[in-house]
Tab-separated table of C-alpha atoms in Angstrom:
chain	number	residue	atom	x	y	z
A	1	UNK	CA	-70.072	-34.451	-112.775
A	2	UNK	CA	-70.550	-37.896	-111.083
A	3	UNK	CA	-68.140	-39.117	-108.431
A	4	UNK	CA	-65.911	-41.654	-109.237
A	5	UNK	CA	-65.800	-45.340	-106.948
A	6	UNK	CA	-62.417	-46.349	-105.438
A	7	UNK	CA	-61.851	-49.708	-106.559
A	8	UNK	CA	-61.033	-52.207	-104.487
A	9	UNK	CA	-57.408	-52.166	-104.777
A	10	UNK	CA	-57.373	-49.030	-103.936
A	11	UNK	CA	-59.491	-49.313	-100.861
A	12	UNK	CA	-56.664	-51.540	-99.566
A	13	UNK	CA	-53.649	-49.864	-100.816
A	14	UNK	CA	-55.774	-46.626	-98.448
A	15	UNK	CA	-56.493	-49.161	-95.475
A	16	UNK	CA	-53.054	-50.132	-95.432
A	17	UNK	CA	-51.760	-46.704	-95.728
A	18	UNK	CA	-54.465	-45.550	-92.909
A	19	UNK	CA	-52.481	-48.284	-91.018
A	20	UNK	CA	-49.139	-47.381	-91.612
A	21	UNK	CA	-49.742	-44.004	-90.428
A	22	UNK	CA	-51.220	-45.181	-87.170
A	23	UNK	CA	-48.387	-47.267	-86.749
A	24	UNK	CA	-45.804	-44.734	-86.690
A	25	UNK	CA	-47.887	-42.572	-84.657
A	26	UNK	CA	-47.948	-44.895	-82.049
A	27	UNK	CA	-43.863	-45.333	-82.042
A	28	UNK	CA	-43.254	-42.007	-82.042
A	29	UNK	CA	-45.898	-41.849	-79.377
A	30	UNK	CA	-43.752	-44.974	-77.798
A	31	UNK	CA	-40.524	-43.179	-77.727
A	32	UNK	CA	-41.028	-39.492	-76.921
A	33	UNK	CA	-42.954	-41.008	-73.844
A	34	UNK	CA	-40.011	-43.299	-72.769
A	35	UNK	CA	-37.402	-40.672	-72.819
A	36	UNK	CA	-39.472	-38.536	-71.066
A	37	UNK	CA	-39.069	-41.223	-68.092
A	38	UNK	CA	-35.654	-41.418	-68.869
A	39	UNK	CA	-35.096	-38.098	-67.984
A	40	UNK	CA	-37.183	-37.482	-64.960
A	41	UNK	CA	-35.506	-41.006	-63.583
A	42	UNK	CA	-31.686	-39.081	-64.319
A	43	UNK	CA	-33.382	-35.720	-62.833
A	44	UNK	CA	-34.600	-37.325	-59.373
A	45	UNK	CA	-31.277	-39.384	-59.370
A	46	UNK	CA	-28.841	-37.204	-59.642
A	47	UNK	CA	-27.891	-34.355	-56.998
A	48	UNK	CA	-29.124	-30.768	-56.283
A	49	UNK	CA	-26.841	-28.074	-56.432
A	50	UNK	CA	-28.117	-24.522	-54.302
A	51	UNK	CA	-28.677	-22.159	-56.290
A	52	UNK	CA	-26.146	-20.310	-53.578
A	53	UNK	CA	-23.725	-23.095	-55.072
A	54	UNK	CA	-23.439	-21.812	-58.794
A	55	UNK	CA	-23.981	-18.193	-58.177
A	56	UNK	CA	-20.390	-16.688	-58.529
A	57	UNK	CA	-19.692	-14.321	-55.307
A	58	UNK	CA	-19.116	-10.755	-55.673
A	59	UNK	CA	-15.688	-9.440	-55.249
A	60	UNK	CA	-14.713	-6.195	-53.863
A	61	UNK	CA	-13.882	-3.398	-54.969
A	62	UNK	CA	-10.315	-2.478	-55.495
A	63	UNK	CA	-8.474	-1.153	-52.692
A	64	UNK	CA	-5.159	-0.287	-52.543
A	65	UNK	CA	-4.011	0.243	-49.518
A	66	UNK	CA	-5.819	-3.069	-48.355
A	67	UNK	CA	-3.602	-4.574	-51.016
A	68	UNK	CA	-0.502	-3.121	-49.955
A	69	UNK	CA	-0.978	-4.229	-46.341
A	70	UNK	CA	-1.821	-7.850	-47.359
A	71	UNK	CA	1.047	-8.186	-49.727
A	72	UNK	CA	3.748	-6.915	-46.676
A	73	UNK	CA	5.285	-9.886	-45.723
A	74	UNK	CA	4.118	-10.944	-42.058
A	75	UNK	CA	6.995	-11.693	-39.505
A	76	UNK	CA	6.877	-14.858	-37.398
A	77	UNK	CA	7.437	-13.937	-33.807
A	78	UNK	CA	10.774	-15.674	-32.876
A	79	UNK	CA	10.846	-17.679	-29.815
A	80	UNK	CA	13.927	-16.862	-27.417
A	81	UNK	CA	16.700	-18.703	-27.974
A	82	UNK	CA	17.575	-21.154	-25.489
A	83	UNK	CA	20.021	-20.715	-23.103
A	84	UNK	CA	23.367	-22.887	-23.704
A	85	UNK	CA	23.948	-25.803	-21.297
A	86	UNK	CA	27.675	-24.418	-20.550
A	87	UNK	CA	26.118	-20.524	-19.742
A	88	UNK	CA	23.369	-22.634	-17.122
A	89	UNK	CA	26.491	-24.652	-15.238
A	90	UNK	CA	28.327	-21.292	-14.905
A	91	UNK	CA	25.700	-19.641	-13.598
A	92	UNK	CA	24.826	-22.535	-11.073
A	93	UNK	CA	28.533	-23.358	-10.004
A	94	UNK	CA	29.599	-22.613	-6.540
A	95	UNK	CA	32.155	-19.623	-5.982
A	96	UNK	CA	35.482	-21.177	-5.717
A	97	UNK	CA	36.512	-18.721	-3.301
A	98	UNK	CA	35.502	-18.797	0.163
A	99	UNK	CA	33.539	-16.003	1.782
A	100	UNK	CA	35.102	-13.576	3.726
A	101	UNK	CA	34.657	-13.018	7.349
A	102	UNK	CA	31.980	-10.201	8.340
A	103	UNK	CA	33.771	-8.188	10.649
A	104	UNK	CA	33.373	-8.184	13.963
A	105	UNK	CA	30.894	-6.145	15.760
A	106	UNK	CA	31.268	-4.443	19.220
A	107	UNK	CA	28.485	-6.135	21.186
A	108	UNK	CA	26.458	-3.147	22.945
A	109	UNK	CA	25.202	-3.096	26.347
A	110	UNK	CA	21.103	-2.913	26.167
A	111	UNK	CA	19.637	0.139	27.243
A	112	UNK	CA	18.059	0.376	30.733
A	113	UNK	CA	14.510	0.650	31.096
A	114	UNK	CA	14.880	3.708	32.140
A	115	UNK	CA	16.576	5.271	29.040
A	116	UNK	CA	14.146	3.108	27.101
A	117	UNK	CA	11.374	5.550	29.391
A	118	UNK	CA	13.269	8.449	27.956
A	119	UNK	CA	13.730	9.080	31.827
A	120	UNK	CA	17.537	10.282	31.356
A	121	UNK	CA	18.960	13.189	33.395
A	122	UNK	CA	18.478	16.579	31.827
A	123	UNK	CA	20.706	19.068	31.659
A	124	UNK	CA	19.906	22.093	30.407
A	125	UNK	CA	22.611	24.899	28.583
A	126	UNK	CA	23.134	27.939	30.746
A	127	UNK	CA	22.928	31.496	29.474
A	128	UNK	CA	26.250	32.506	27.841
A	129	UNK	CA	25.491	36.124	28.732
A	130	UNK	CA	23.289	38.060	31.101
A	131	UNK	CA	20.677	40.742	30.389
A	132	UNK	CA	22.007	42.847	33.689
A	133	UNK	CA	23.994	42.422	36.900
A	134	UNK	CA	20.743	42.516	38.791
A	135	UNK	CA	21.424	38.870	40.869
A	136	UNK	CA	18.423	36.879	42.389
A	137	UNK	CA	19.170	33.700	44.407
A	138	UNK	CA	17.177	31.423	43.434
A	139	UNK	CA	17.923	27.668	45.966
A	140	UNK	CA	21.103	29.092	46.422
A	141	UNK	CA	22.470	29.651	42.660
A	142	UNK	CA	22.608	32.956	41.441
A	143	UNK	CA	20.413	34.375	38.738
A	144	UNK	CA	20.397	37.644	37.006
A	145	UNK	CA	17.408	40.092	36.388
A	146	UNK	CA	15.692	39.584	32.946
A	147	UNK	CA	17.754	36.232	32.214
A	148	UNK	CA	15.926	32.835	31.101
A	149	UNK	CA	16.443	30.455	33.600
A	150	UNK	CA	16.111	26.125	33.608
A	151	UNK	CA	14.536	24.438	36.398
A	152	UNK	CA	15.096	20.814	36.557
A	153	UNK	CA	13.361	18.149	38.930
A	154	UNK	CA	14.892	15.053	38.742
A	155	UNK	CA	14.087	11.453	41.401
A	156	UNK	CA	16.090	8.693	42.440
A	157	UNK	CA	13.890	5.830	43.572
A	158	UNK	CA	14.795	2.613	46.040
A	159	UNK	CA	12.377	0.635	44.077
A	160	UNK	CA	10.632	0.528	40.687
A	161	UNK	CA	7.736	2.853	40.896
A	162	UNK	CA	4.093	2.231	38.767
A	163	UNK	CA	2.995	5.633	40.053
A	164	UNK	CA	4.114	8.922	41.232
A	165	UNK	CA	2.664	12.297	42.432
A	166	UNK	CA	3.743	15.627	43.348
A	167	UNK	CA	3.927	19.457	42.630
A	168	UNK	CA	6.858	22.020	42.451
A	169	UNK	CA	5.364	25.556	43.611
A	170	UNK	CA	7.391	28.739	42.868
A	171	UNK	CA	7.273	32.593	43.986
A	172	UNK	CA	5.113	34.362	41.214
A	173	UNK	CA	6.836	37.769	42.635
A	174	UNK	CA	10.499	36.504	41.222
A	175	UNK	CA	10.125	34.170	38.645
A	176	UNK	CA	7.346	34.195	36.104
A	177	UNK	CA	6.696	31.114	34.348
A	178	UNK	CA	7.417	30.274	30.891
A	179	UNK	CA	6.306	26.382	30.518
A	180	UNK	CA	7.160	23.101	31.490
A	181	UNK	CA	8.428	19.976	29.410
A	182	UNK	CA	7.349	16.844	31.183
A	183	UNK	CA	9.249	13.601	30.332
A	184	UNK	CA	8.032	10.252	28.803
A	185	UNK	CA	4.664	9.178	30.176
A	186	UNK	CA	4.540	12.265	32.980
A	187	UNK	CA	1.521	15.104	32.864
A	188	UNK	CA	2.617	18.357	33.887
A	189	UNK	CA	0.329	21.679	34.108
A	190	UNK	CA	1.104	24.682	36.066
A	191	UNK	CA	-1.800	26.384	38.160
A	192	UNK	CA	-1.403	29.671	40.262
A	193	UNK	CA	2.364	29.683	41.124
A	194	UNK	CA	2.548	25.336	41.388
A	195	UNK	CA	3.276	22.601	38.315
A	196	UNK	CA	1.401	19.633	39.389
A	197	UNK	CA	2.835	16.491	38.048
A	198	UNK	CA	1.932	12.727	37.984
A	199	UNK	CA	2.882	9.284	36.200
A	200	UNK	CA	1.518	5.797	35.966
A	201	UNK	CA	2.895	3.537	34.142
A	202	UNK	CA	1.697	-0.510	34.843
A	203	UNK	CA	4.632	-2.113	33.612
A	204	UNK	CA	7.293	0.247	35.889
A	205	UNK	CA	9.437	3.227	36.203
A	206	UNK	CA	12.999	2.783	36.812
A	207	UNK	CA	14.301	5.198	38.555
A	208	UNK	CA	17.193	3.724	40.588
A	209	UNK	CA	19.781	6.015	38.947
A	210	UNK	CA	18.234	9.604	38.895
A	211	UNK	CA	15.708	10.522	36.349
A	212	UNK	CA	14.718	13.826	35.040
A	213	UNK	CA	10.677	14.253	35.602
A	214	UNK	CA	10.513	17.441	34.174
A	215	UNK	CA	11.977	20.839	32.949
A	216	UNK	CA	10.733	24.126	33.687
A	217	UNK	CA	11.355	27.694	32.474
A	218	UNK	CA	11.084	30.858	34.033
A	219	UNK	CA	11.688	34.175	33.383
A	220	UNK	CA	13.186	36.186	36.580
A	221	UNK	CA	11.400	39.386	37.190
A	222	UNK	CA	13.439	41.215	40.375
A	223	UNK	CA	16.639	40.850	42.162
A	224	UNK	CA	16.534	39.515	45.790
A	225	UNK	CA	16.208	35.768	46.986
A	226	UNK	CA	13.144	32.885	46.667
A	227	UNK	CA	13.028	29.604	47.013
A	228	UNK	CA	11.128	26.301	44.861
A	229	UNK	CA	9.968	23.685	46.564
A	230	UNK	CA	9.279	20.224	45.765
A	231	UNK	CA	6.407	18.285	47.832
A	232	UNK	CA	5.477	14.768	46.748
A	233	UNK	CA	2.336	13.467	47.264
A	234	UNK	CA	1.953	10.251	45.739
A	235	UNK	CA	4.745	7.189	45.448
A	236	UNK	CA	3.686	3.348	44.893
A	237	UNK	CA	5.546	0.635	43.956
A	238	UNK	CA	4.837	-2.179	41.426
A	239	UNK	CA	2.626	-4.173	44.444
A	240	UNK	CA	0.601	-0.486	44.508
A	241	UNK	CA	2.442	-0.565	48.401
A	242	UNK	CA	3.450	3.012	49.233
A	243	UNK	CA	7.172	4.159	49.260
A	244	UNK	CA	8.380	5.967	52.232
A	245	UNK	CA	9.240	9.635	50.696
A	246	UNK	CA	12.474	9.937	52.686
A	247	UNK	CA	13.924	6.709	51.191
A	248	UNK	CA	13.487	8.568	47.569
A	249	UNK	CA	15.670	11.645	46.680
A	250	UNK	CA	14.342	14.430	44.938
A	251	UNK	CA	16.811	16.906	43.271
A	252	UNK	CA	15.693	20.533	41.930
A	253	UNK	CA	18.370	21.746	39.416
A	254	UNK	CA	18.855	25.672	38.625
A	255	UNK	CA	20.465	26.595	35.323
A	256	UNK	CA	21.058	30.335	35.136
Protein backbone atom coordinates (compact mmCIF):
# COMPACT_ATOMS: atom_id res chain seq x y z
CA UNK A 1 0.00 0.00 0.00
CA UNK A 2 1.84 3.27 -0.92
CA UNK A 3 1.60 6.34 1.29
CA UNK A 4 -0.31 9.03 0.21
CA UNK A 5 1.43 12.99 -0.18
CA UNK A 6 -0.28 15.84 1.74
CA UNK A 7 -0.92 18.37 -0.72
CA UNK A 8 -0.03 21.58 -0.30
CA UNK A 9 -3.13 22.96 1.01
CA UNK A 10 -3.11 20.75 3.39
CA UNK A 11 0.41 21.30 4.56
CA UNK A 12 -0.81 24.83 5.40
CA UNK A 13 -4.19 24.24 6.70
CA UNK A 14 -1.57 21.64 9.34
CA UNK A 15 1.07 24.58 9.74
CA UNK A 16 -1.54 26.84 10.65
CA UNK A 17 -3.23 24.48 12.90
CA UNK A 18 0.41 23.51 14.45
CA UNK A 19 0.29 27.32 15.09
CA UNK A 20 -2.87 27.77 16.55
CA UNK A 21 -2.18 25.23 19.05
CA UNK A 22 1.05 26.85 20.11
CA UNK A 23 -0.70 29.91 20.41
CA UNK A 24 -3.10 28.96 22.95
CA UNK A 25 -0.55 27.12 24.75
CA UNK A 26 1.33 30.02 25.29
CA UNK A 27 -1.90 32.11 26.74
CA UNK A 28 -2.85 29.66 28.86
CA UNK A 29 0.79 29.46 29.76
CA UNK A 30 0.41 33.54 30.03
CA UNK A 31 -2.40 33.47 32.42
CA UNK A 32 -2.05 30.57 34.86
CA UNK A 33 1.49 32.21 35.42
CA UNK A 34 0.05 35.75 36.12
CA UNK A 35 -2.44 34.69 38.64
CA UNK A 36 -0.06 32.77 40.24
CA UNK A 37 1.70 36.30 41.02
CA UNK A 38 -1.47 37.60 41.77
CA UNK A 39 -1.88 35.48 44.50
CA UNK A 40 1.46 35.29 46.15
CA UNK A 41 1.39 39.42 45.85
CA UNK A 42 -2.37 39.17 47.99
CA UNK A 43 -0.62 36.30 50.24
CA UNK A 44 2.58 38.46 51.31
CA UNK A 45 0.19 41.55 51.53
CA UNK A 46 -2.24 40.70 53.57
CA UNK A 47 -1.87 39.82 57.46
CA UNK A 48 -0.97 36.66 59.47
CA UNK A 49 -3.27 35.37 61.83
CA UNK A 50 -1.51 32.77 64.82
CA UNK A 51 -2.53 29.82 64.49
CA UNK A 52 -3.27 30.46 68.52
CA UNK A 53 -5.69 33.17 66.89
CA UNK A 54 -8.24 30.77 65.07
CA UNK A 55 -7.96 27.83 67.32
CA UNK A 56 -11.26 27.99 69.40
CA UNK A 57 -10.30 27.63 73.32
CA UNK A 58 -11.47 24.82 75.31
CA UNK A 59 -14.17 25.37 77.77
CA UNK A 60 -14.61 23.68 80.99
CA UNK A 61 -16.31 21.32 82.11
CA UNK A 62 -19.61 21.87 83.73
CA UNK A 63 -19.66 22.68 87.25
CA UNK A 64 -22.37 23.43 89.21
CA UNK A 65 -21.63 24.68 92.15
CA UNK A 66 -19.04 27.08 90.37
CA UNK A 67 -22.15 28.19 88.54
CA UNK A 68 -24.24 28.74 91.40
CA UNK A 69 -21.62 30.87 93.17
CA UNK A 70 -21.02 33.06 90.06
CA UNK A 71 -24.65 33.61 89.36
CA UNK A 72 -25.24 34.93 93.38
CA UNK A 73 -25.52 38.38 93.03
CA UNK A 74 -22.32 40.19 94.57
CA UNK A 75 -23.06 43.03 97.17
CA UNK A 76 -21.31 46.39 96.85
CA UNK A 77 -19.83 47.30 100.17
CA UNK A 78 -21.74 50.49 101.24
CA UNK A 79 -19.75 53.37 102.34
CA UNK A 80 -20.97 54.96 105.79
CA UNK A 81 -23.27 57.41 105.51
CA UNK A 82 -22.20 60.76 106.27
CA UNK A 83 -22.86 62.38 109.24
CA UNK A 84 -25.59 65.33 108.97
CA UNK A 85 -24.27 68.90 109.30
CA UNK A 86 -27.03 69.65 112.15
CA UNK A 87 -25.86 66.13 114.28
CA UNK A 88 -21.84 67.73 113.83
CA UNK A 89 -22.99 71.44 115.33
CA UNK A 90 -24.74 69.61 118.22
CA UNK A 91 -22.11 67.66 119.00
CA UNK A 92 -19.55 70.65 118.82
CA UNK A 93 -21.80 73.31 120.65
CA UNK A 94 -20.77 74.53 123.99
CA UNK A 95 -22.92 73.39 127.13
CA UNK A 96 -25.23 76.17 127.83
CA UNK A 97 -25.01 75.56 131.36
CA UNK A 98 -22.20 76.56 133.38
CA UNK A 99 -20.07 74.10 135.30
CA UNK A 100 -20.55 73.55 138.70
CA UNK A 101 -18.18 74.33 141.43
CA UNK A 102 -15.85 71.30 142.61
CA UNK A 103 -16.24 71.33 146.14
CA UNK A 104 -14.01 72.46 148.34
CA UNK A 105 -11.27 70.46 149.75
CA UNK A 106 -9.81 70.60 153.34
CA UNK A 107 -6.20 71.58 152.64
CA UNK A 108 -3.97 68.98 154.74
CA UNK A 109 -1.01 69.75 156.68
CA UNK A 110 2.16 67.79 154.96
CA UNK A 111 3.54 65.11 156.84
CA UNK A 112 6.79 65.63 158.81
CA UNK A 113 9.82 64.04 157.76
CA UNK A 114 9.69 62.12 160.38
CA UNK A 115 6.33 60.34 159.74
CA UNK A 116 7.47 60.31 156.13
CA UNK A 117 10.68 58.05 157.99
CA UNK A 118 7.92 55.92 159.38
CA UNK A 119 9.69 57.13 162.70
CA UNK A 120 6.19 57.57 164.61
CA UNK A 121 5.81 56.61 168.29
CA UNK A 122 4.82 53.03 168.88
CA UNK A 123 2.58 51.87 171.08
CA UNK A 124 2.08 48.58 171.55
CA UNK A 125 -1.54 46.71 172.95
CA UNK A 126 -1.14 45.31 176.42
CA UNK A 127 -2.20 41.82 177.42
CA UNK A 128 -5.95 41.76 178.20
CA UNK A 129 -5.33 38.84 180.56
CA UNK A 130 -2.47 37.27 182.43
CA UNK A 131 -1.15 33.69 182.34
CA UNK A 132 -0.61 33.84 186.44
CA UNK A 133 -0.30 36.30 189.32
CA UNK A 134 3.39 35.59 189.38
CA UNK A 135 4.55 39.67 189.10
CA UNK A 136 8.12 40.63 187.83
CA UNK A 137 9.12 44.33 187.79
CA UNK A 138 10.48 44.96 184.99
CA UNK A 139 11.86 49.34 185.00
CA UNK A 140 9.37 49.70 187.45
CA UNK A 141 6.02 48.34 185.63
CA UNK A 142 4.75 45.22 186.68
CA UNK A 143 4.76 42.07 184.63
CA UNK A 144 3.32 38.71 185.22
CA UNK A 145 5.03 35.21 184.92
CA UNK A 146 4.50 33.53 181.46
CA UNK A 147 2.89 36.85 179.90
CA UNK A 148 4.19 38.41 176.44
CA UNK A 149 5.55 41.55 177.10
CA UNK A 150 6.42 44.95 174.54
CA UNK A 151 9.53 46.76 174.93
CA UNK A 152 9.68 50.01 173.24
CA UNK A 153 12.81 52.39 172.72
CA UNK A 154 11.91 55.48 171.48
CA UNK A 155 14.59 59.13 171.03
CA UNK A 156 13.96 62.64 171.05
CA UNK A 157 16.78 64.49 169.34
CA UNK A 158 17.92 68.47 169.67
CA UNK A 159 19.01 68.28 166.16
CA UNK A 160 18.48 66.29 162.95
CA UNK A 161 20.61 63.25 163.20
CA UNK A 162 22.41 61.37 159.82
CA UNK A 163 23.56 58.64 162.20
CA UNK A 164 22.88 56.90 165.35
CA UNK A 165 24.26 54.01 167.51
CA UNK A 166 23.46 52.11 170.48
CA UNK A 167 22.36 48.79 172.20
CA UNK A 168 19.54 47.87 174.73
CA UNK A 169 20.92 44.81 176.92
CA UNK A 170 18.42 42.78 179.02
CA UNK A 171 18.62 40.03 181.94
CA UNK A 172 18.51 36.58 180.06
CA UNK A 173 17.47 35.09 183.70
CA UNK A 174 13.88 37.12 183.50
CA UNK A 175 13.02 37.84 180.19
CA UNK A 176 13.80 35.64 177.23
CA UNK A 177 13.74 37.18 173.97
CA UNK A 178 11.28 36.81 171.32
CA UNK A 179 12.51 39.36 168.41
CA UNK A 180 12.84 42.78 167.61
CA UNK A 181 11.05 45.05 164.89
CA UNK A 182 13.38 47.84 163.95
CA UNK A 183 11.81 50.96 162.31
CA UNK A 184 12.38 52.57 158.83
CA UNK A 185 16.03 52.56 157.81
CA UNK A 186 17.31 51.10 161.50
CA UNK A 187 19.28 47.46 161.76
CA UNK A 188 18.54 45.67 164.78
CA UNK A 189 20.04 42.08 165.86
CA UNK A 190 20.13 40.74 169.27
CA UNK A 191 23.44 38.95 170.52
CA UNK A 192 23.87 37.27 174.04
CA UNK A 193 21.33 39.19 176.22
CA UNK A 194 21.94 42.92 174.04
CA UNK A 195 19.96 44.24 170.61
CA UNK A 196 22.51 46.29 168.93
CA UNK A 197 21.02 48.93 166.80
CA UNK A 198 22.23 51.59 164.26
CA UNK A 199 20.92 54.10 161.44
CA UNK A 200 22.37 56.27 158.75
CA UNK A 201 20.53 57.97 156.75
CA UNK A 202 22.46 61.04 154.48
CA UNK A 203 19.61 63.11 153.91
CA UNK A 204 18.45 63.21 157.97
CA UNK A 205 16.49 61.81 160.76
CA UNK A 206 14.03 63.92 162.42
CA UNK A 207 13.65 63.19 165.56
CA UNK A 208 12.69 66.42 167.39
CA UNK A 209 9.34 65.00 168.58
CA UNK A 210 10.06 61.40 169.92
CA UNK A 211 10.50 58.58 167.56
CA UNK A 212 10.08 54.95 168.07
CA UNK A 213 13.60 53.11 167.04
CA UNK A 214 12.47 49.88 167.74
CA UNK A 215 10.11 47.24 169.38
CA UNK A 216 11.08 44.33 171.24
CA UNK A 217 9.38 41.20 172.64
CA UNK A 218 10.06 39.13 175.42
CA UNK A 219 8.73 36.42 177.07
CA UNK A 220 9.09 36.68 181.11
CA UNK A 221 10.43 33.55 182.60
CA UNK A 222 10.37 34.19 186.76
CA UNK A 223 8.87 36.54 189.16
CA UNK A 224 11.23 39.02 190.96
CA UNK A 225 12.70 42.41 189.57
CA UNK A 226 15.39 43.34 186.46
CA UNK A 227 16.14 46.10 184.81
CA UNK A 228 16.89 47.14 180.63
CA UNK A 229 19.17 49.45 179.89
CA UNK A 230 19.75 51.67 177.09
CA UNK A 231 23.52 52.85 176.29
CA UNK A 232 24.14 54.89 173.15
CA UNK A 233 27.15 54.83 171.49
CA UNK A 234 27.03 56.68 168.43
CA UNK A 235 25.04 60.25 167.66
CA UNK A 236 26.11 62.71 164.66
CA UNK A 237 24.45 65.34 163.24
CA UNK A 238 23.95 66.33 159.55
CA UNK A 239 27.75 68.22 159.68
CA UNK A 240 28.90 64.38 160.95
CA UNK A 241 29.67 66.76 164.46
CA UNK A 242 28.84 64.60 167.48
CA UNK A 243 25.70 65.25 169.69
CA UNK A 244 26.19 65.46 173.33
CA UNK A 245 24.10 62.23 174.65
CA UNK A 246 22.60 64.14 177.59
CA UNK A 247 21.02 66.79 175.30
CA UNK A 248 19.02 63.66 173.57
CA UNK A 249 16.32 61.73 175.57
CA UNK A 250 16.00 58.21 175.34
CA UNK A 251 12.71 56.58 176.56
CA UNK A 252 12.33 52.62 177.18
CA UNK A 253 8.56 51.77 177.17
CA UNK A 254 7.17 48.46 179.01
CA UNK A 255 3.84 47.08 177.83
CA UNK A 256 2.73 44.21 180.05
Amino acid sequence: MKRRKFTLKEKIALAVLVVLMLAVIAVGAVLIIGNANESNSKLYNTEHTTMSETLVKPTKPYDPEETEATAKPVKKETKPAEPDETSVEKATEKPTSAPTEKPTEKKTEPATKAEERDYPEVIPETNPKHKSRKELKVNGTTCYVGDKIKVTLNLKSPVILENFQGRLAYNGEYLKFEGVTPASNVFANEVDGEIFYNASVITGIDLKKPGTLLTATFKVRKEGETYLANTPEVLTDMDDQPVDFDKAVFEIGIYA
